[in-house]
Amino acid sequence: DAGVIQSPRHEVTEMGQEVTLRCKPISGHDYLFWYRQTMMRGLELLIYFNNNVPIDDSGMPEDRFSAKMPNASFSTLKIQPSEPRDSAVYFCASSSDRGHGYTFGSGTRLTVV
Amino acid sequence: GENVEQHPSTLSVQEGDSAVIKCTYSDSASNYFPWYKQELGKGPQLIIDIRSNVGEKKDQRIAVTLNKTAKHFSLHITETQPEDSAVYFCAASPLGPLAGSARQLTFGSGTQLTVLP
């Protein structure tokens, strides 16, 4: 199993531009999570899905952030328009009711200049 | 909601010594407590977890203890090695073990462990 796959690994964009982060969960996992990691705030849960349905998006900071999961093997996190304070590492993780804990991807390091 | 506090934020030990990281949680409904290790440039990786029906769990040099009455749990690493150097996160979830897997994990703030050769 290739694990949770995120792309891109690094993204540098200008303020105001749209950014799309992508995630492929582990096959058979029915939960998918998006986290943001910064030095100041640590790991913050942004949103999570169960069977492709968003369950809790209370961690999404603003309307500029949106997430979708069109099918069991793909999810996107979109920021539009991006701002410098969005600079962080964004992690995707997946899990299943039969498994143990989360499996995290390698993350996307986003820099907004 | 759940609040997880983790101490210390940094920890340096000599190679071969033991390291202990402690966490407390606030939600008495929490019953799943995993620990993650994050190496530089990588995502957190699950290293050990414990459920509320168990007081202690061990896996080679790593052990976790849980005190539900006091709402705290700890990670113990014995015979530390340089490759143990990383950031360690504790986490807690209020969701029941009957479902098998935690969903909304709340993470501690992390401990930077440095093992000195």
mmCIF file of C-alpha atoms in Angstrom:
data_model
loop_
_atom_site.group_PDB
_atom_site.id
_atom_site.type_symbol
_atom_site.label_atom_id
_atom_site.label_comp_id
_atom_site.label_asym_id
_atom_site.label_seq_id
_atom_site.Cartn_x
_atom_site.Cartn_y
_atom_site.Cartn_z
ATOM 1 C CA ASP A 1 0.000 0.000 0.000
ATOM 2 C CA ALA A 2 1.379 3.406 -0.972
ATOM 3 C CA GLY A 3 -0.206 5.059 2.045
ATOM 4 C CA VAL A 4 -1.959 8.413 1.973
ATOM 5 C CA ILE A 5 -0.755 10.388 -1.019
ATOM 6 C CA GLN A 6 -0.757 14.167 -1.060
ATOM 7 C CA SER A 7 0.146 16.563 -3.837
ATOM 8 C CA PRO A 8 1.872 18.820 -4.363
ATOM 9 C CA ARG A 9 4.607 18.457 -1.705
ATOM 10 C CA HIS A 10 5.411 22.131 -1.920
ATOM 11 C CA GLU A 11 3.384 25.060 -3.191
ATOM 12 C CA VAL A 12 4.454 28.675 -3.419
ATOM 13 C CA THR A 13 1.825 31.108 -4.560
ATOM 14 C CA GLU A 14 1.098 34.791 -4.535
ATOM 15 C CA MET A 15 -1.457 36.336 -2.264
ATOM 16 C CA GLY A 16 -4.890 36.330 -3.866
ATOM 17 C CA GLN A 17 -4.322 33.246 -5.971
ATOM 18 C CA GLU A 18 -6.353 30.065 -5.711
ATOM 19 C CA VAL A 19 -4.627 27.042 -4.217
ATOM 20 C CA THR A 20 -5.805 23.442 -4.489
ATOM 21 C CA LEU A 21 -4.339 20.681 -2.361
ATOM 22 C CA ARG A 22 -5.021 17.060 -3.216
ATOM 23 C CA CYS A 23 -5.259 13.839 -1.239
ATOM 24 C CA LYS A 24 -5.692 10.176 -2.047
ATOM 25 C CA PRO A 25 -6.604 8.168 1.069
ATOM 26 C CA ILE A 26 -5.734 4.552 1.701
ATOM 27 C CA SER A 27 -8.062 2.242 -0.170
ATOM 28 C CA GLY A 28 -10.801 0.953 2.108
ATOM 29 C CA HIS A 29 -10.512 3.779 4.622
ATOM 30 C CA ASP A 30 -13.850 5.470 5.093
ATOM 31 C CA TYR A 31 -12.684 8.511 7.093
ATOM 32 C CA LEU A 32 -10.617 11.354 5.686
ATOM 33 C CA PHE A 33 -9.239 14.292 7.652
ATOM 34 C CA TRP A 34 -7.589 17.564 6.718
ATOM 35 C CA TYR A 35 -5.217 19.094 9.278
ATOM 36 C CA ARG A 36 -3.149 22.252 9.260
ATOM 37 C CA GLN A 37 0.141 22.446 11.160
ATOM 38 C CA THR A 38 1.847 25.657 12.235
ATOM 39 C CA MET A 39 4.389 26.441 14.931
ATOM 40 C CA MET A 40 1.922 28.684 16.716
ATOM 41 C CA ARG A 41 -1.159 26.465 16.662
ATOM 42 C CA GLY A 42 0.202 22.945 16.248
ATOM 43 C CA LEU A 43 -2.063 20.434 14.520
ATOM 44 C CA GLU A 44 -5.532 21.817 13.850
ATOM 45 C CA LEU A 45 -8.374 19.742 12.433
ATOM 46 C CA LEU A 46 -9.991 21.613 9.577
ATOM 47 C CA ILE A 47 -12.620 19.163 8.339
ATOM 48 C CA TYR A 48 -13.317 15.462 8.142
ATOM 49 C CA PHE A 49 -15.397 13.197 5.929
ATOM 50 C CA ASN A 50 -17.055 9.848 6.482
ATOM 51 C CA ASN A 51 -17.981 7.864 3.382
ATOM 52 C CA ASN A 52 -17.331 10.994 1.291
ATOM 53 C CA VAL A 53 -19.759 13.112 3.335
ATOM 54 C CA PRO A 54 -18.437 16.103 5.327
ATOM 55 C CA ILE A 55 -19.157 15.470 8.990
ATOM 56 C CA ASP A 56 -17.550 18.366 10.804
ATOM 57 C CA ASP A 57 -16.149 21.477 9.148
ATOM 58 C CA SER A 58 -16.108 23.650 12.255
ATOM 59 C CA GLY A 59 -12.339 23.926 12.015
ATOM 60 C CA MET A 60 -12.358 25.530 8.599
ATOM 61 C CA PRO A 61 -11.065 29.014 9.364
ATOM 62 C CA GLU A 62 -13.006 31.069 6.860
ATOM 63 C CA ASP A 63 -15.198 30.938 3.801
ATOM 64 C CA ARG A 64 -12.033 31.147 1.763
ATOM 65 C CA PHE A 65 -11.452 27.490 2.623
ATOM 66 C CA SER A 66 -13.480 24.704 1.063
ATOM 67 C CA ALA A 67 -13.068 20.944 0.853
ATOM 68 C CA LYS A 68 -14.642 18.279 -1.293
ATOM 69 C CA MET A 69 -14.567 14.523 -1.534
ATOM 70 C CA PRO A 70 -16.200 13.540 -4.845
ATOM 71 C CA ASN A 71 -15.380 9.856 -4.379
ATOM 72 C CA ALA A 72 -13.758 7.454 -1.943
ATOM 73 C CA SER A 73 -10.308 7.856 -3.447
ATOM 74 C CA PHE A 74 -9.908 11.607 -3.784
ATOM 75 C CA SER A 75 -10.308 14.806 -1.790
ATOM 76 C CA THR A 76 -9.349 18.425 -2.344
ATOM 77 C CA LEU A 77 -8.807 21.371 -0.055
ATOM 78 C CA LYS A 78 -9.127 24.706 -1.802
ATOM 79 C CA ILE A 79 -8.151 28.162 -0.594
ATOM 80 C CA GLN A 80 -9.497 31.093 -2.586
ATOM 81 C CA PRO A 81 -8.185 33.733 -2.312
ATOM 82 C CA SER A 82 -5.013 32.737 -0.474
ATOM 83 C CA GLU A 83 -3.391 34.990 2.128
ATOM 84 C CA PRO A 84 0.100 34.956 3.705
ATOM 85 C CA ARG A 85 -1.374 33.749 7.022
ATOM 86 C CA ASP A 86 -2.486 30.564 5.268
ATOM 87 C CA SER A 87 1.159 29.537 5.017
ATOM 88 C CA ALA A 88 1.458 26.199 6.836
ATOM 89 C CA VAL A 89 1.862 22.487 6.279
ATOM 90 C CA TYR A 90 -1.422 20.847 5.379
ATOM 91 C CA PHE A 91 -1.847 17.171 6.158
ATOM 92 C CA CYS A 92 -4.402 14.713 4.958
ATOM 93 C CA ALA A 93 -5.046 11.557 7.005
ATOM 94 C CA SER A 94 -7.352 8.584 6.647
ATOM 95 C CA SER A 95 -8.658 5.853 8.917
ATOM 96 C CA SER A 96 -11.219 3.110 9.065
ATOM 97 C CA ASP A 97 -13.504 1.714 11.733
ATOM 98 C CA ARG A 98 -11.564 -1.512 11.535
ATOM 99 C CA GLY A 99 -8.141 0.093 11.798
ATOM 100 C CA HIS A 100 -6.027 1.734 14.439
ATOM 101 C CA GLY A 101 -5.631 5.478 14.468
ATOM 102 C CA TYR A 102 -4.882 7.705 11.536
ATOM 103 C CA THR A 103 -2.444 7.309 8.696
ATOM 104 C CA PHE A 104 -1.060 10.666 7.654
ATOM 105 C CA GLY A 105 0.237 11.732 4.287
ATOM 106 C CA SER A 106 3.565 13.503 3.887
ATOM 107 C CA GLY A 107 1.885 16.898 3.806
ATOM 108 C CA THR A 108 1.859 19.913 1.500
ATOM 109 C CA ARG A 109 4.000 22.843 2.543
ATOM 110 C CA LEU A 110 2.145 25.961 1.407
ATOM 111 C CA THR A 111 3.837 29.328 1.238
ATOM 112 C CA VAL A 112 1.779 32.361 0.290
ATOM 113 C CA VAL A 113 3.877 35.415 -0.535
ATOM 114 C CA GLY B 1 -14.707 20.020 23.429
ATOM 115 C CA GLU B 2 -11.632 18.015 24.288
ATOM 116 C CA ASN B 3 -8.445 19.791 25.425
ATOM 117 C CA VAL B 4 -5.126 17.930 25.501
ATOM 118 C CA GLU B 5 -2.094 19.368 27.253
ATOM 119 C CA GLN B 6 1.366 17.924 26.702
ATOM 120 C CA HIS B 7 4.589 18.364 28.665
ATOM 121 C CA PRO B 8 7.419 19.031 28.302
ATOM 122 C CA SER B 9 7.646 20.949 25.039
ATOM 123 C CA THR B 10 11.321 20.024 24.682
ATOM 124 C CA LEU B 11 13.269 17.144 26.173
ATOM 125 C CA SER B 12 16.937 16.249 25.839
ATOM 126 C CA VAL B 13 18.302 12.941 27.084
ATOM 127 C CA GLN B 14 21.562 11.071 26.784
ATOM 128 C CA GLU B 15 21.604 8.047 24.532
ATOM 129 C CA GLY B 16 20.608 5.003 26.546
ATOM 130 C CA ASP B 17 18.589 6.951 29.098
ATOM 131 C CA SER B 18 14.801 6.887 29.360
ATOM 132 C CA ALA B 19 12.418 9.598 28.174
ATOM 133 C CA VAL B 20 8.952 10.309 29.546
ATOM 134 C CA ILE B 21 6.323 12.551 27.966
ATOM 135 C CA LYS B 22 3.087 13.315 29.776
ATOM 136 C CA CYS B 23 -0.361 14.377 28.604
ATOM 137 C CA THR B 24 -3.583 15.311 30.307
ATOM 138 C CA TYR B 25 -7.028 15.459 28.767
ATOM 139 C CA SER B 26 -10.262 17.114 29.803
ATOM 140 C CA ASP B 27 -13.116 15.072 28.338
ATOM 141 C CA SER B 28 -13.955 12.106 30.547
ATOM 142 C CA ALA B 29 -15.634 10.501 27.528
ATOM 143 C CA SER B 30 -12.274 10.132 25.755
ATOM 144 C CA ASN B 31 -11.272 6.510 25.532
ATOM 145 C CA TYR B 32 -8.702 6.254 22.765
ATOM 146 C CA PHE B 33 -5.169 7.651 23.201
ATOM 147 C CA PRO B 34 -2.623 7.323 20.391
ATOM 148 C CA TRP B 35 0.926 8.620 20.217
ATOM 149 C CA TYR B 36 2.523 9.880 17.033
ATOM 150 C CA LYS B 37 6.124 10.467 16.050
ATOM 151 C CA GLN B 38 6.906 13.151 13.481
ATOM 152 C CA GLU B 39 10.293 13.304 11.844
ATOM 153 C CA LEU B 40 11.465 16.376 9.992
ATOM 154 C CA GLY B 41 9.660 16.863 6.699
ATOM 155 C CA LYS B 42 7.284 13.963 7.258
ATOM 156 C CA GLY B 43 3.769 13.413 8.478
ATOM 157 C CA PRO B 44 3.032 12.121 11.989
ATOM 158 C CA GLN B 45 3.305 8.353 12.273
ATOM 159 C CA LEU B 46 1.376 6.265 14.785
ATOM 160 C CA ILE B 47 3.789 4.482 17.126
ATOM 161 C CA ILE B 48 1.539 3.137 19.863
ATOM 162 C CA ASP B 49 -1.992 3.572 21.142
ATOM 163 C CA ILE B 50 -4.014 2.597 24.182
ATOM 164 C CA ARG B 51 -7.698 2.230 24.871
ATOM 165 C CA SER B 52 -9.434 3.007 28.136
ATOM 166 C CA ASN B 53 -9.987 -0.603 29.067
ATOM 167 C CA VAL B 54 -6.220 -1.055 29.432
ATOM 168 C CA GLY B 55 -3.903 0.637 31.930
ATOM 169 C CA GLU B 56 -0.611 -0.064 30.216
ATOM 170 C CA LYS B 57 0.683 -1.235 26.862
ATOM 171 C CA LYS B 58 4.203 -2.022 25.776
ATOM 172 C CA ASP B 59 5.893 -2.487 22.416
ATOM 173 C CA GLN B 60 9.622 -3.187 22.654
ATOM 174 C CA ARG B 61 11.240 0.016 23.974
ATOM 175 C CA ILE B 62 8.012 2.007 23.984
ATOM 176 C CA ALA B 63 5.290 1.875 26.614
ATOM 177 C CA VAL B 64 2.202 3.919 27.336
ATOM 178 C CA THR B 65 0.342 4.188 30.619
ATOM 179 C CA LEU B 66 -3.142 5.525 31.231
ATOM 180 C CA ASN B 67 -4.761 6.800 34.413
ATOM 181 C CA LYS B 68 -8.402 7.447 33.619
ATOM 182 C CA THR B 69 -9.224 8.699 37.088
ATOM 183 C CA ALA B 70 -6.613 11.425 36.858
ATOM 184 C CA LYS B 71 -7.155 11.892 33.115
ATOM 185 C CA HIS B 72 -3.536 11.562 32.183
ATOM 186 C CA PHE B 73 -1.444 9.286 30.041
ATOM 187 C CA SER B 74 2.271 9.009 29.409
ATOM 188 C CA LEU B 75 4.748 7.763 26.831
ATOM 189 C CA HIS B 76 7.868 6.022 28.071
ATOM 190 C CA ILE B 77 10.844 5.334 25.816
ATOM 191 C CA THR B 78 13.635 3.232 27.290
ATOM 192 C CA GLU B 79 17.208 2.819 26.058
ATOM 193 C CA THR B 80 16.844 5.846 23.804
ATOM 194 C CA GLN B 81 18.729 5.977 20.531
ATOM 195 C CA PRO B 82 19.586 8.920 18.252
ATOM 196 C CA GLU B 83 16.910 7.789 15.791
ATOM 197 C CA ASP B 84 14.307 8.396 18.497
ATOM 198 C CA SER B 85 14.937 12.132 18.053
ATOM 199 C CA ALA B 86 11.711 13.623 16.673
ATOM 200 C CA VAL B 87 8.563 15.485 17.704
ATOM 201 C CA TYR B 88 6.095 13.337 19.616
ATOM 202 C CA PHE B 89 2.382 14.093 19.803
ATOM 203 C CA CYS B 90 -0.208 12.633 22.106
ATOM 204 C CA ALA B 91 -3.872 12.683 21.164
ATOM 205 C CA ALA B 92 -7.263 11.794 22.579
ATOM 206 C CA SER B 93 -10.653 10.956 21.174
ATOM 207 C CA PRO B 94 -14.048 10.885 22.877
ATOM 208 C CA LEU B 95 -15.422 8.284 20.524
ATOM 209 C CA GLY B 96 -16.061 4.767 21.671
ATOM 210 C CA PRO B 97 -13.807 1.808 21.024
ATOM 211 C CA LEU B 98 -16.780 -0.152 19.774
ATOM 212 C CA ALA B 99 -16.468 1.699 16.509
ATOM 213 C CA GLY B 100 -12.856 0.614 16.289
ATOM 214 C CA SER B 101 -11.175 3.752 15.113
ATOM 215 C CA ALA B 102 -10.886 7.275 16.443
ATOM 216 C CA ARG B 103 -12.363 9.998 14.357
ATOM 217 C CA GLN B 104 -11.889 13.455 15.802
ATOM 218 C CA LEU B 105 -8.516 13.233 17.427
ATOM 219 C CA THR B 106 -7.445 16.233 19.484
ATOM 220 C CA PHE B 107 -3.667 16.567 19.543
ATOM 221 C CA GLY B 108 -1.321 17.853 22.193
ATOM 222 C CA SER B 109 1.136 20.599 21.298
ATOM 223 C CA GLY B 110 4.060 18.222 20.779
ATOM 224 C CA THR B 111 7.377 17.426 22.459
ATOM 225 C CA GLN B 112 10.678 17.854 20.654
ATOM 226 C CA LEU B 113 12.803 14.945 21.871
ATOM 227 C CA THR B 114 16.549 15.119 21.285
ATOM 228 C CA VAL B 115 18.713 12.110 22.067
ATOM 229 C CA LEU B 116 22.304 13.174 22.563
ATOM 230 C CA PRO B 117 25.011 10.703 21.485
#
